[in-house]
Short mmCIF file of C-alpha atoms in Angstrom, two decimals:
data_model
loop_
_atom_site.label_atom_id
_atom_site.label_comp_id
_atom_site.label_asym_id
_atom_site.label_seq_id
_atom_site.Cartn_x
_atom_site.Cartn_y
_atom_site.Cartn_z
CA UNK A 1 310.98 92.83 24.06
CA UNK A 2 307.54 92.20 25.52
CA UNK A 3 304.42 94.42 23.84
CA UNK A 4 302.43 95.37 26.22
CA UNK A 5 298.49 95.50 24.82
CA UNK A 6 296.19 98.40 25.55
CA UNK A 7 292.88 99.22 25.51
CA UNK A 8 291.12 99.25 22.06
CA UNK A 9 289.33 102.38 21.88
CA UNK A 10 285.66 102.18 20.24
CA UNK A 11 284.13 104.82 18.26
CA UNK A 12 280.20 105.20 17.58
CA UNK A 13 279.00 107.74 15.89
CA UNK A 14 274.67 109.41 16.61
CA UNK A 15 273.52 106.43 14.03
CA UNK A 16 274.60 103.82 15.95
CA UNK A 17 273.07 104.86 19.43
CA UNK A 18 270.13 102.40 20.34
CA UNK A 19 266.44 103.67 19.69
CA UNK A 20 265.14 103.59 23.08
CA UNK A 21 267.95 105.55 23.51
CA UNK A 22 267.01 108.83 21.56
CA UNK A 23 263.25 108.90 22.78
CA UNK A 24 262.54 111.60 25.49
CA UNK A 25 261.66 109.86 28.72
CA UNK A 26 258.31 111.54 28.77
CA UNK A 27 257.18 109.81 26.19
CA UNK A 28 256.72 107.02 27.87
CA UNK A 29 254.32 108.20 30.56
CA UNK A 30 252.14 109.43 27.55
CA UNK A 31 251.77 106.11 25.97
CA UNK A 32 251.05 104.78 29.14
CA UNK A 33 247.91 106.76 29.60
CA UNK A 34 246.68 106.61 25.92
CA UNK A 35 246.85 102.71 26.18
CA UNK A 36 244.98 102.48 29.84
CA UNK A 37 242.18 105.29 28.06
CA UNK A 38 241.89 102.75 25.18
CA UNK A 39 241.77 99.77 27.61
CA UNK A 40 238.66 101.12 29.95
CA UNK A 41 236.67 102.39 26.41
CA UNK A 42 236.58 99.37 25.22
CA UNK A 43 235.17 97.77 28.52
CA UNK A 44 232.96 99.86 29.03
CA UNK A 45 231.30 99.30 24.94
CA UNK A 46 231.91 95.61 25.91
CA UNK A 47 229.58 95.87 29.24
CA UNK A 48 226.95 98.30 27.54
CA UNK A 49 226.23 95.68 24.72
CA UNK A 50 226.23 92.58 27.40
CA UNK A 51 224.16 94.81 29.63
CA UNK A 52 221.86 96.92 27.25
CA UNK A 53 219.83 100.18 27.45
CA UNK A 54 218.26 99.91 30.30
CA UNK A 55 215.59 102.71 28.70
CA UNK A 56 214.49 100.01 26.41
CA UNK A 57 214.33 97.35 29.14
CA UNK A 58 215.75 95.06 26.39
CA UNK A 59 212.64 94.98 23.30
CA UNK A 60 213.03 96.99 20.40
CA UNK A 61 210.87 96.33 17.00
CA UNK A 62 213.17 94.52 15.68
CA UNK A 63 213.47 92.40 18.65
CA UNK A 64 209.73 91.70 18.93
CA UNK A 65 207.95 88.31 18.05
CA UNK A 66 206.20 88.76 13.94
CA UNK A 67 202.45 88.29 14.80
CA UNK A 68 200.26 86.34 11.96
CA UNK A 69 196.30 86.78 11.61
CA UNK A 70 195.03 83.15 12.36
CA UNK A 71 191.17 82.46 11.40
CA UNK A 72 189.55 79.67 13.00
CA UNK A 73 185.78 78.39 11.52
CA UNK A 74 182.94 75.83 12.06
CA UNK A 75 180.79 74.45 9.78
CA UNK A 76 177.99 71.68 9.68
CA UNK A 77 174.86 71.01 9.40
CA UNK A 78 173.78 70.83 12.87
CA UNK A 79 172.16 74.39 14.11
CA UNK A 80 174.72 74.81 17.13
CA UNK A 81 177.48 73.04 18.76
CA UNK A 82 179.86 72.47 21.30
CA UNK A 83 183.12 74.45 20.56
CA UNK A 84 186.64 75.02 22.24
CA UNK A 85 188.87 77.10 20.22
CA UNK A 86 192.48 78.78 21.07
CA UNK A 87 195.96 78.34 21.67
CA UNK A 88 197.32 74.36 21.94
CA UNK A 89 199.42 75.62 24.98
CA UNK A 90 197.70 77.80 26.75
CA UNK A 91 194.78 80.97 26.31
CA UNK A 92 192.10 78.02 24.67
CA UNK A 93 188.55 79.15 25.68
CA UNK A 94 186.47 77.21 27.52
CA UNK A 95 183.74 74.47 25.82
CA UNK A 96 180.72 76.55 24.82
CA UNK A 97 177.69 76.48 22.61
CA UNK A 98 177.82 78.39 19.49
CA UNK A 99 175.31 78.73 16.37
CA UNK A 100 176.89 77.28 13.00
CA UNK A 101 178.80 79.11 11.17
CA UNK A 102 180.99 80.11 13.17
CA UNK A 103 184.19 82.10 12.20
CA UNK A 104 186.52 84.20 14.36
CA UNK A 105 190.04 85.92 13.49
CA UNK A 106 192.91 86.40 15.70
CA UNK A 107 196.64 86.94 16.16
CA UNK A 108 198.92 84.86 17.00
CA UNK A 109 202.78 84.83 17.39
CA UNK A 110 204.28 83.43 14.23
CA UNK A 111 204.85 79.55 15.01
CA UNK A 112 202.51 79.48 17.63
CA UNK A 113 200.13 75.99 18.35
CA UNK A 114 196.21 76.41 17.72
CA UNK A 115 193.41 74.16 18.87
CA UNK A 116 190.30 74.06 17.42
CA UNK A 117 187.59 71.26 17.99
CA UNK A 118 183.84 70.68 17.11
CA UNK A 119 181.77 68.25 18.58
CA UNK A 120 177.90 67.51 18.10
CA UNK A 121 175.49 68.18 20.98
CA UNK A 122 174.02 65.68 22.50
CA UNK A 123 170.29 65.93 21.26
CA UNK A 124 171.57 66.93 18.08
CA UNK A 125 173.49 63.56 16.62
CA UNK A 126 174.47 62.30 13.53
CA UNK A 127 175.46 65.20 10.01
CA UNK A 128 178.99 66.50 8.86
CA UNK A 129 180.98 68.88 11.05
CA UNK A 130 184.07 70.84 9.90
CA UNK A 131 186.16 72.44 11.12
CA UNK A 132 188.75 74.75 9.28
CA UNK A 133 192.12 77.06 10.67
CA UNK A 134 193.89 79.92 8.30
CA UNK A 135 196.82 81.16 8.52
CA UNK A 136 197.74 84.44 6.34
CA UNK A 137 194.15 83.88 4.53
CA UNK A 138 194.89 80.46 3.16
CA UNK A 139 193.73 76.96 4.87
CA UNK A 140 196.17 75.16 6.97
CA UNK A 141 193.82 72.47 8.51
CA UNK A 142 190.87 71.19 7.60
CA UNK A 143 188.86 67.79 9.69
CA UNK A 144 185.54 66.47 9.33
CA UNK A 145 183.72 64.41 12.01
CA UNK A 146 182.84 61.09 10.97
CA UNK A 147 180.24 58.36 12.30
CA UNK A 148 182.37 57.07 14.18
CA UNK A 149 183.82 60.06 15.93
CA UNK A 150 180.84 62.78 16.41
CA UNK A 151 183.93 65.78 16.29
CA UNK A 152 186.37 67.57 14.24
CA UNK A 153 189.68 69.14 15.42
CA UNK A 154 191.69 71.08 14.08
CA UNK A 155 195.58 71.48 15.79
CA UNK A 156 198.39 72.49 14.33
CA UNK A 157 200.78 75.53 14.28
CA UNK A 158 200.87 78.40 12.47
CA UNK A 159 204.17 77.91 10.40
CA UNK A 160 202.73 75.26 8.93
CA UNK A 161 202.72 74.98 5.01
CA UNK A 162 198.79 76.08 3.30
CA UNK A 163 196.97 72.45 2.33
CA UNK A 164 197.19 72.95 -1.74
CA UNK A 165 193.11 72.35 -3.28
CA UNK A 166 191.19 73.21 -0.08
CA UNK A 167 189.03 76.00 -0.62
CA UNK A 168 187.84 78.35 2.10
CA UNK A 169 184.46 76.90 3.36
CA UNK A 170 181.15 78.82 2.72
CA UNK A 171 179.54 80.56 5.65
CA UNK A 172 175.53 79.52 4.78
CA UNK A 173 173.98 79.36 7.69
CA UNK A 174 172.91 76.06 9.21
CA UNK A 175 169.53 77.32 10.46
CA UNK A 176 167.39 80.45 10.39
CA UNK A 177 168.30 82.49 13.47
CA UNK A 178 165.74 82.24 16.34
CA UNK A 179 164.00 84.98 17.03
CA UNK A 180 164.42 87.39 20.90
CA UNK A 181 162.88 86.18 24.07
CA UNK A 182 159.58 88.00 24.13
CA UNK A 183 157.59 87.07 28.24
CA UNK A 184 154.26 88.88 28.51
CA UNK A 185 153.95 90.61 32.04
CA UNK A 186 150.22 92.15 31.15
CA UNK A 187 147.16 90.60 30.35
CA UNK A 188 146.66 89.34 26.78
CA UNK A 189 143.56 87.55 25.21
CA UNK A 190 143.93 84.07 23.28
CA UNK A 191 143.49 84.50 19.44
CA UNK A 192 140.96 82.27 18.30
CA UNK A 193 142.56 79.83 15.66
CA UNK A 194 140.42 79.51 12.43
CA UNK A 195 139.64 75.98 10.68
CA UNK A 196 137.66 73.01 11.25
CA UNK A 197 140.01 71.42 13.75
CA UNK A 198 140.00 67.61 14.80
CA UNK A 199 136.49 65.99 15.42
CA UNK A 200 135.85 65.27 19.07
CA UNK A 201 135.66 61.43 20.01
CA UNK A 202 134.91 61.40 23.79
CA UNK A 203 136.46 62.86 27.14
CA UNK A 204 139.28 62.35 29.46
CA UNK A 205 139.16 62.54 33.02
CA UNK A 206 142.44 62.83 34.99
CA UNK A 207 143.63 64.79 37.81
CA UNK A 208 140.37 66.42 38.76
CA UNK A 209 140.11 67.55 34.83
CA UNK A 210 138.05 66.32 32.31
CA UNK A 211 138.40 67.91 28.75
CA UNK A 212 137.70 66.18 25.09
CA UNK A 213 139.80 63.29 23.37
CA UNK A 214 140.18 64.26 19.83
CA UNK A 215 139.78 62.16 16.74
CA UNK A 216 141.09 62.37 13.23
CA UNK A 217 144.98 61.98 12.97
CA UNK A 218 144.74 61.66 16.60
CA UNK A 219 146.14 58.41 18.48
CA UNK A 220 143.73 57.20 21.43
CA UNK A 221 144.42 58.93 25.00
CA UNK A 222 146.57 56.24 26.72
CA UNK A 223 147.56 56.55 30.81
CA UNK A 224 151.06 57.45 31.84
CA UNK A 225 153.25 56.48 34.87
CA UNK A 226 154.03 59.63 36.19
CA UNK A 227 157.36 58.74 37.89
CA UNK A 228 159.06 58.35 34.47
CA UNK A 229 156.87 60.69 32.48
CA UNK A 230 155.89 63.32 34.39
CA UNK A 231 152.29 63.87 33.23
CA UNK A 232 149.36 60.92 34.03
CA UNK A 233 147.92 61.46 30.80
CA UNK A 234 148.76 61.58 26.92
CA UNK A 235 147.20 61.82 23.84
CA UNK A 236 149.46 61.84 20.94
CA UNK A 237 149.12 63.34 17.61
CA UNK A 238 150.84 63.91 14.01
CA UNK A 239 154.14 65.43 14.00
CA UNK A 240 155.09 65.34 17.07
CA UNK A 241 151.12 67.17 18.30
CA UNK A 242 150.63 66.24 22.05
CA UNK A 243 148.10 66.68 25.17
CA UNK A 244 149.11 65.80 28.24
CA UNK A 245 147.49 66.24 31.86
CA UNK A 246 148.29 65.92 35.58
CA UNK A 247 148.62 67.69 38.95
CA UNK A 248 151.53 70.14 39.09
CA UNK A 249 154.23 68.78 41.23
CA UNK A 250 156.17 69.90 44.12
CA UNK A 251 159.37 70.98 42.43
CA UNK A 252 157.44 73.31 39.50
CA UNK A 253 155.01 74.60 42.99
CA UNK A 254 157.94 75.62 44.60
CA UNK A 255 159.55 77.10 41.58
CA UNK A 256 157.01 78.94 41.18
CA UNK A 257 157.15 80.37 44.70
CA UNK A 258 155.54 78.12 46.73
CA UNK A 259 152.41 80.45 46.55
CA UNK A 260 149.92 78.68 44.16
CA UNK A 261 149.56 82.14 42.01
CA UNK A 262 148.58 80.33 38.82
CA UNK A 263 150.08 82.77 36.42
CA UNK A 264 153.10 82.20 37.98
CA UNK A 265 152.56 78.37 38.26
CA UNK A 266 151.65 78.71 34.23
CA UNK A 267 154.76 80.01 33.34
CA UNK A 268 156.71 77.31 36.06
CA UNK A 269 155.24 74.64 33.83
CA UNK A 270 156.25 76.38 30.34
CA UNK A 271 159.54 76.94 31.60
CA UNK A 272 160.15 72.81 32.75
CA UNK A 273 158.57 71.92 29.25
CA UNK A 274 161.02 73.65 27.55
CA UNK A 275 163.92 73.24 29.67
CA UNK A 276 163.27 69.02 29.17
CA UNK A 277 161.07 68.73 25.83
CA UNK A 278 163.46 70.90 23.45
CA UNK A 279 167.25 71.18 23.12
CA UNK A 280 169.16 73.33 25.77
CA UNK A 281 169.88 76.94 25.27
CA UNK A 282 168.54 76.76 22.21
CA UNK A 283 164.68 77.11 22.44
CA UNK A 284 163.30 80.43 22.70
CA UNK A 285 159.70 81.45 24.57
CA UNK A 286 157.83 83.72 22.86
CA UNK A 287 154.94 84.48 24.68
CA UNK A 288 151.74 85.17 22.41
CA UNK A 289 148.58 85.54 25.43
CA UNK A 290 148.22 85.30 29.02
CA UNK A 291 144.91 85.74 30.73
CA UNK A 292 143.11 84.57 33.49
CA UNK A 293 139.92 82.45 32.94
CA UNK A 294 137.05 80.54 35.30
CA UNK A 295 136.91 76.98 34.17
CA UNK A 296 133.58 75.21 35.59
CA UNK A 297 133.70 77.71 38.44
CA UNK A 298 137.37 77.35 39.17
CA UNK A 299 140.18 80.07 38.78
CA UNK A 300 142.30 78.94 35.92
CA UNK A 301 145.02 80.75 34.20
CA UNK A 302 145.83 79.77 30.36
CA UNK A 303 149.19 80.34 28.65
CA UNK A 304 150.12 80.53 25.31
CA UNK A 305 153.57 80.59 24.26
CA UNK A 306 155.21 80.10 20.68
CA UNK A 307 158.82 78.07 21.46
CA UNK A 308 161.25 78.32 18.46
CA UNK A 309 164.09 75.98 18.43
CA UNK A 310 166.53 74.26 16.43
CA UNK A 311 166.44 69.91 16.18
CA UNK A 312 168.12 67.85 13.94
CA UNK A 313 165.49 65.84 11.98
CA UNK A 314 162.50 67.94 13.32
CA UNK A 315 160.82 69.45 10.27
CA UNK A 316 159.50 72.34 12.68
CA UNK A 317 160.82 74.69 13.97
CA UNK A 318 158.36 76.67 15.90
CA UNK A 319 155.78 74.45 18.34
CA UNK A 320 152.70 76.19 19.50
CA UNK A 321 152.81 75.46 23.46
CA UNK A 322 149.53 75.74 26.14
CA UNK A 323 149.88 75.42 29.40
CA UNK A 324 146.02 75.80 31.50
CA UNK A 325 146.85 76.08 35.17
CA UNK A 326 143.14 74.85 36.92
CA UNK A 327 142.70 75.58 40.56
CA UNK A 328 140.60 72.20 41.49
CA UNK A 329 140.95 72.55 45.12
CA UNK A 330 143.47 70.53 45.37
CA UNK A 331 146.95 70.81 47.24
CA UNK A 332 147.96 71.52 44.23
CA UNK A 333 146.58 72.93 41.39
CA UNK A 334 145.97 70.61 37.77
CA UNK A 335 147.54 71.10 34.79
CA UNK A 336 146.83 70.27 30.71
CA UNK A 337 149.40 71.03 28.59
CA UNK A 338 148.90 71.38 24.79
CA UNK A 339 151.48 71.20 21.75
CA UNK A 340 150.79 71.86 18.05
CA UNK A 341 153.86 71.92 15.86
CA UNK A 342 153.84 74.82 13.47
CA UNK A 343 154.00 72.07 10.31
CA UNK A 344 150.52 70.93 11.06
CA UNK A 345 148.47 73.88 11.10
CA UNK A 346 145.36 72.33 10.68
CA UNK A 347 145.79 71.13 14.31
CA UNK A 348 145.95 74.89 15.88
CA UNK A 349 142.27 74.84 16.42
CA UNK A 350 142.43 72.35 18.59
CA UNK A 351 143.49 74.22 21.19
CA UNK A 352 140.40 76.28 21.45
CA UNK A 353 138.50 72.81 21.10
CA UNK A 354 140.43 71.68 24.57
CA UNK A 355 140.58 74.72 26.46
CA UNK A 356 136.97 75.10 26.32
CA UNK A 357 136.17 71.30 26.86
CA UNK A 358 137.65 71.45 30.37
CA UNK A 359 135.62 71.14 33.62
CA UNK A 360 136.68 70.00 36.77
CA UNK A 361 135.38 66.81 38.21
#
């Protein structure tokens, strides 16, 4: 007899139902949302760090560059020099003319380039320049200018390691400081230089002057080519003592004013000698008398003038300048000009000697 199967029957009891089974279906809505809240935080931390605060427009102190005091000085023994000092890459100031020592602190951004060179002048050649950068207080660089190369520089940056054994040069100065411009604008009467003075050996006639040739330590009055000197006349004397004579020229008339007013013709001529007789921007006038005077009939106008300076090799520093402005009735008026160093005293009475020697012939 043929069985006929049935169905099995299957139990399962509330342990054996599936998991996702037995969760609520609102549950997962809920999840849903917590996980897209979680997803748009956490971009929108993500874009605020890429982004940043815009209130702090992206600096902060902690962000900023460390800034280091950087001291940059010149040494020598030349009075002044030429000078460029600054950043290698950019903020250097320009070439100027500085008095020696010369020190000068800044700040610069930690591992920043500096620059700093010294060069001689050109009227003032030969000597030791140095030139010397800190960093933090202690020496970096250090050059010296040699015979063959008349500078020192100084270029480096400022993490670089201190130079172990190099001590901070000492600021002496190279020169006594020159005194203030002092121009006289009144009338002021010549002082009257005591002492024997040189002895009087004959007279010199040029450019509608005569006046006395002077003896002593005195060199003989020799004649001049005025298209390379200047003057038609010179007489030299001891450390560096001269008289020299001729007719003022065009340029000095005209700088002058063009008028012929001797005082201002007298100071014309003071200004050229200085401007081409001593080194640049570094001679200063110091006017001592000023007054008018009639020489052998003729307005004249006589001015005295002490000019300090600065020289390498020049023993003085102070030269006692004259400058007698003679109308001769000329175009143009004549002119004798008169310098007594300050290191030969003995020669300052000369100038009383010339002035009143002068006539016009």
């Amino acid at each position: 007899m043929t069985q006929t199967s049935q169905p099995r029957r299957e139990f399962h009891s509330g342990r054996g139902k599936k998991t996702f089974d037995r969760i609520p279906g609102g549950f997962y809505l809920v999840g849903a949302l917590v996980i897209l809240f979680e997803v748009v935080t956490l971009g929108a931390v993500g874009l605020t760090l890429a982004v940043g605060d815009p209130s702090d427009n992206g600096a902060s102190p902690d962000k900023e560059s460390r800034r280091v005091e950087v001291t940059y000085i010149a040494t020598g023994d030349h009075p002044s020099v030429n000078l460029t000092v600054g950043e290698a890459n950019g903020g250097q100031e320009p070439h100027e003319i500085v008095i020696l020592p010369y020190r000068k602190t800044v700040e610069l951004a930690a591992g920043a380039d500096f620059h700093l060179d010294v060069s001689s002048r050109e009227d003032q050649e030969g000597g030791t320049l140095t030139c010397t950068v800190l960093v933090g207080g202690k020496v970096v660089r250090q050059a010296h200018s040699t015979p063959d190369s008349p500078s020192a520089t100084c270029a480096g940056s400022t993490a670089d390691a201190p130079q172990r054994g190099i001590p901070v040069p000492t600021l002496t100065p190279g020169a006594s400081p020159l005194p203030e411009e002092r121009r006289l604008t009144g009338t002021v009467k010549v002082p009257d230089y005591p002492g024997e003075g040189s002895p009087v050996i004959g007279t010199v006639t040029d450019s509608s002057l005569e006046y006395a040739e002077l003896g002593g330590t005195w060199d003989r009055s020799k004649t001049l080519d005025p298209v390379f000197d200047g003057f038609t006349r010179k007489q030299e004397g001891r450390q560096r003592a001269l008289v020299k004579s001729t007719q003022v020229d065009e340029d000095i008339m005209a700088a002058a004013g063009g008028t012929g007013e001797l005082r201002g013709v007298a100071g014309a001529v003071m200004d050229e000698r200085r401007r081409y007789e001593y080194p640049r921007d570094q001679a200063i006038l110091v006017d001592v008398a000023s007054k008018p005077l009639k020489v052998d009939g003729h307005d004249a106008w006589l001015l005295v003038s002490e000019i300090h300076f600065h020289k390498r090799g020049v023993p003085s520093t102070m030269d006692l300048n004259a400058v007698l402005v003679v109308d001769t009735g000329r175009a143009r008026p004549s002119v004798l000009w008169v310098v007594l160093p300050e290191t030969n005293k003995k020669l300052w009475p000369d100038l009383n000697t010339l002035v009143a020697s002068v006539q016009v012939r």
